PDB file of C-alpha atoms in Angstrom:
ATOM      1  CA  MET A 173      51.973   2.487 -23.115  1.00  0.00           C
ATOM      2  CA  GLU A 174      52.555  -1.523 -23.451  1.00  0.00           C
ATOM      3  CA  GLU A 175      51.590  -2.876 -26.077  1.00  0.00           C
ATOM      4  CA  LYS A 176      48.490  -5.578 -25.022  1.00  0.00           C
ATOM      5  CA  LEU A 177      49.510  -9.308 -26.664  1.00  0.00           C
ATOM      6  CA  PRO A 178      47.090 -11.528 -27.707  1.00  0.00           C
ATOM      7  CA  PRO A 179      46.219 -14.503 -26.298  1.00  0.00           C
ATOM      8  CA  ILE A 180      48.068 -17.534 -27.891  1.00  0.00           C
ATOM      9  CA  TYR A 181      48.140 -21.147 -27.822  1.00  0.00           C
ATOM     10  CA  SER A 182      51.352 -22.673 -25.633  1.00  0.00           C
ATOM     11  CA  LYS A 183      53.990 -24.462 -27.095  1.00  0.00           C
ATOM     12  CA  ARG A 184      52.839 -27.291 -24.741  1.00  0.00           C
ATOM     13  CA  ALA A 185      49.178 -27.703 -25.834  1.00  0.00           C
ATOM     14  CA  ILE A 186      50.652 -27.771 -29.554  1.00  0.00           C
ATOM     15  CA  LEU A 187      53.217 -30.618 -28.444  1.00  0.00           C
ATOM     16  CA  GLY A 188      50.518 -32.465 -27.083  1.00  0.00           C
ATOM     17  CA  PHE A 189      47.636 -31.857 -29.514  1.00  0.00           C
ATOM     18  CA  SER A 190      50.239 -33.396 -32.232  1.00  0.00           C
ATOM     19  CA  ILE A 191      51.354 -36.263 -30.359  1.00  0.00           C
ATOM     20  CA  PHE A 192      47.848 -37.563 -28.913  1.00  0.00           C
ATOM     21  CA  LEU A 193      46.021 -36.604 -32.300  1.00  0.00           C
ATOM     22  CA  SER A 194      47.831 -35.721 -34.886  1.00  0.00           C
ATOM     23  CA  THR A 195      50.526 -33.028 -36.558  1.00  0.00           C
ATOM     24  CA  LEU A 196      47.544 -31.306 -37.976  1.00  0.00           C
ATOM     25  CA  PHE A 197      46.093 -30.115 -35.066  1.00  0.00           C
ATOM     26  CA  GLY A 198      49.051 -29.071 -33.709  1.00  0.00           C
ATOM     27  CA  GLY A 199      49.497 -27.401 -36.420  1.00  0.00           C
ATOM     28  CA  VAL A 200      46.375 -25.614 -36.650  1.00  0.00           C
ATOM     29  CA  LEU A 201      47.148 -24.733 -33.278  1.00  0.00           C
ATOM     30  CA  LEU A 202      50.051 -22.976 -34.283  1.00  0.00           C
ATOM     31  CA  TYR A 203      48.510 -21.479 -37.476  1.00  0.00           C
ATOM     32  CA  ARG A 204      45.816 -19.593 -35.287  1.00  0.00           C
ATOM     33  CA  ASN A 205      48.586 -18.075 -33.333  1.00  0.00           C
ATOM     34  CA  LEU A 206      50.052 -17.045 -36.529  1.00  0.00           C
ATOM     35  CA  MET A 207      46.938 -15.813 -37.909  1.00  0.00           C
ATOM     36  CA  GLU A 208      45.753 -13.478 -34.495  1.00  0.00           C
ATOM     37  CA  VAL A 209      49.599 -11.875 -34.832  1.00  0.00           C
ATOM     38  CA  ASN A 210      48.787 -10.937 -38.458  1.00  0.00           C
ATOM     39  CA  LYS A 211      51.638 -13.304 -39.621  1.00  0.00           C
ATOM     40  CA  LYS A 212      49.526 -15.024 -42.384  1.00  0.00           C
ATOM     41  CA  LYS A 213      52.291 -16.473 -44.462  1.00  0.00           C
ATOM     42  CA  GLU A 214      53.884 -17.749 -42.092  1.00  0.00           C
ATOM     43  CA  ALA A 215      49.858 -18.866 -40.898  1.00  0.00           C
ATOM     44  CA  TYR A 216      49.809 -20.365 -43.926  1.00  0.00           C
ATOM     45  CA  THR A 217      53.416 -22.207 -44.458  1.00  0.00           C
ATOM     46  CA  ILE A 218      52.622 -23.558 -41.166  1.00  0.00           C
ATOM     47  CA  LEU A 219      49.309 -25.734 -42.068  1.00  0.00           C
ATOM     48  CA  LEU A 220      50.663 -26.556 -45.425  1.00  0.00           C
ATOM     49  CA  PHE A 221      53.545 -28.570 -43.291  1.00  0.00           C
ATOM     50  CA  SER A 222      51.393 -29.894 -41.162  1.00  0.00           C
ATOM     51  CA  ILE A 223      49.405 -31.393 -43.403  1.00  0.00           C
ATOM     52  CA  GLY A 224      52.412 -33.026 -45.140  1.00  0.00           C
ATOM     53  CA  ILE A 225      53.769 -34.361 -42.241  1.00  0.00           C
ATOM     54  CA  THR A 226      50.165 -36.032 -41.789  1.00  0.00           C
ATOM     55  CA  ILE A 227      50.066 -36.952 -45.107  1.00  0.00           C
ATOM     56  CA  LEU A 228      54.340 -38.511 -44.802  1.00  0.00           C
ATOM     57  CA  THR A 229      52.301 -39.917 -41.002  1.00  0.00           C
ATOM     58  CA  ALA A 230      49.768 -41.347 -42.862  1.00  0.00           C
ATOM     59  CA  VAL A 231      51.494 -43.070 -45.208  1.00  0.00           C
ATOM     60  CA  ILE A 232      54.304 -44.578 -43.206  1.00  0.00           C
ATOM     61  CA  VAL A 233      52.284 -46.205 -40.835  1.00  0.00           C
ATOM     62  CA  ASN A 234      50.242 -48.242 -43.201  1.00  0.00           C
ATOM     63  CA  ILE A 235      53.567 -49.340 -45.828  1.00  0.00           C
ATOM     64  CA  PRO A 236      53.894 -52.034 -43.253  1.00  0.00           C
ATOM     65  CA  GLU A 237      51.649 -55.343 -43.785  1.00  0.00           C
ATOM     66  CA  THR A 238      49.954 -54.618 -41.121  1.00  0.00           C
ATOM     67  CA  PRO A 239      49.804 -51.327 -40.052  1.00  0.00           C
ATOM     68  CA  LYS A 240      51.712 -49.674 -36.464  1.00  0.00           C
ATOM     69  CA  SER A 241      50.226 -47.396 -35.158  1.00  0.00           C
ATOM     70  CA  SER A 242      53.052 -46.501 -33.155  1.00  0.00           C
ATOM     71  CA  PHE A 243      54.758 -45.010 -36.482  1.00  0.00           C
ATOM     72  CA  ALA A 244      51.370 -42.306 -35.945  1.00  0.00           C
ATOM     73  CA  TYR A 245      52.432 -41.620 -32.288  1.00  0.00           C
ATOM     74  CA  LEU A 246      55.636 -41.229 -33.450  1.00  0.00           C
ATOM     75  CA  GLY A 247      55.395 -39.101 -36.665  1.00  0.00           C
ATOM     76  CA  GLY A 248      52.783 -36.789 -34.157  1.00  0.00           C
ATOM     77  CA  ILE A 249      56.148 -36.712 -31.579  1.00  0.00           C
ATOM     78  CA  ALA A 250      58.731 -35.487 -34.810  1.00  0.00           C
ATOM     79  CA  GLY A 251      56.191 -32.790 -35.911  1.00  0.00           C
ATOM     80  CA  GLY A 252      54.884 -31.476 -33.103  1.00  0.00           C
ATOM     81  CA  SER A 253      58.361 -31.451 -31.662  1.00  0.00           C
ATOM     82  CA  LEU A 254      59.322 -29.214 -34.399  1.00  0.00           C
ATOM     83  CA  LEU A 255      56.131 -27.451 -34.495  1.00  0.00           C
ATOM     84  CA  ALA A 256      56.426 -26.451 -30.640  1.00  0.00           C
ATOM     85  CA  HIS A 257      60.186 -26.325 -29.959  1.00  0.00           C
ATOM     86  CA  TYR A 258      61.994 -25.495 -33.756  1.00  0.00           C
ATOM     87  CA  PHE A 259      58.606 -23.195 -35.010  1.00  0.00           C
ATOM     88  CA  VAL A 260      57.311 -21.565 -31.967  1.00  0.00           C
ATOM     89  CA  PRO A 261      60.426 -20.145 -30.849  1.00  0.00           C
ATOM     90  CA  LYS A 262      61.023 -18.803 -34.411  1.00  0.00           C
ATOM     91  CA  TYR A 263      57.944 -16.718 -34.673  1.00  0.00           C
ATOM     92  CA  PHE A 264      56.886 -15.880 -31.028  1.00  0.00           C
ATOM     93  CA  PRO A 265      60.669 -15.565 -29.508  1.00  0.00           C
ATOM     94  CA  ASP A 266      58.691 -13.934 -25.539  1.00  0.00           C
ATOM     95  CA  GLU A 267      56.323 -16.496 -26.167  1.00  0.00           C
ATOM     96  CA  ASP A 268      56.203 -17.170 -22.305  1.00  0.00           C
ATOM     97  CA  GLN A 269      55.074 -13.112 -22.450  1.00  0.00           C
ATOM     98  CA  TYR A 270      51.977 -14.243 -24.329  1.00  0.00           C
ATOM     99  CA  PRO A 271      49.033 -15.115 -22.108  1.00  0.00           C
ATOM    100  CA  LYS A 272      47.870 -19.041 -22.613  1.00  0.00           C
ATOM    101  CA  LYS A 273      44.282 -19.870 -24.476  1.00  0.00           C
ATOM    102  CA  PRO A 274      43.107 -22.023 -23.042  1.00  0.00           C
ATOM    103  CA  ILE A 275      42.494 -25.498 -24.605  1.00  0.00           C
ATOM    104  CA  TRP A 276      38.863 -26.351 -23.867  1.00  0.00           C
ATOM    105  CA  LYS A 277      37.810 -25.085 -27.638  1.00  0.00           C
ATOM    106  CA  PRO A 278      39.800 -27.337 -29.599  1.00  0.00           C
ATOM    107  CA  LEU A 279      39.335 -30.518 -27.031  1.00  0.00           C
ATOM    108  CA  VAL A 280      36.463 -30.806 -27.684  1.00  0.00           C
ATOM    109  CA  ALA A 281      36.460 -30.206 -31.659  1.00  0.00           C
ATOM    110  CA  GLY A 282      39.436 -32.862 -31.681  1.00  0.00           C
ATOM    111  CA  ILE A 283      37.146 -35.208 -29.443  1.00  0.00           C
ATOM    112  CA  ILE A 284      34.553 -34.882 -32.073  1.00  0.00           C
ATOM    113  CA  ILE A 285      35.956 -35.499 -34.854  1.00  0.00           C
ATOM    114  CA  VAL A 286      37.498 -38.655 -33.670  1.00  0.00           C
ATOM    115  CA  VAL A 287      34.369 -39.995 -32.566  1.00  0.00           C
ATOM    116  CA  VAL A 288      33.236 -39.147 -36.194  1.00  0.00           C
ATOM    117  CA  LEU A 289      35.968 -40.593 -37.240  1.00  0.00           C
ATOM    118  CA  VAL A 290      35.657 -43.978 -35.169  1.00  0.00           C
ATOM    119  CA  VAL A 291      31.973 -44.446 -35.443  1.00  0.00           C
ATOM    120  CA  SER A 292      32.818 -44.416 -39.143  1.00  0.00           C
ATOM    121  CA  VAL A 293      34.975 -46.942 -39.279  1.00  0.00           C
ATOM    122  CA  ILE A 294      33.522 -49.218 -36.969  1.00  0.00           C
ATOM    123  CA  TYR A 295      29.815 -48.504 -39.462  1.00  0.00           C
ATOM    124  CA  SER A 296      32.470 -49.236 -42.523  1.00  0.00           C
ATOM    125  CA  ALA A 297      34.120 -52.001 -41.736  1.00  0.00           C
ATOM    126  CA  ASP A 298      30.878 -53.749 -40.849  1.00  0.00           C
ATOM    127  CA  GLY A 299      29.217 -53.195 -43.709  1.00  0.00           C
ATOM    128  CA  ASN A 300      25.804 -51.352 -41.929  1.00  0.00           C
ATOM    129  CA  TYR A 301      25.620 -47.911 -44.144  1.00  0.00           C
TER     130      TYR A 301
END
């Protein structure tokens, strides 16, 4: 009897979320994949890695006198590439055999988080609390 594989987020989804939101978002998707297959130690390692890369990216973005948002995309590309092209094949060498999870839930969650952050920045910069 063939073992049924659980659905996971694809490496394209992990890379896309890392680039357009942050490495933390892509890392959370890979974390969820690893939890699905009971690789808890690896999942927590990926989560810590993603947090570290996200913090490092934030620091680098804010080094210049005028922060450069392009550095955030470069950090997302670098972190997402590591997640998608190094860690996914390492932990899921047969990734193409797994059914793929739809990205709608994390996409909606990401959009909500971004909207809340943007509104918070607008109101805090305006001084109207």
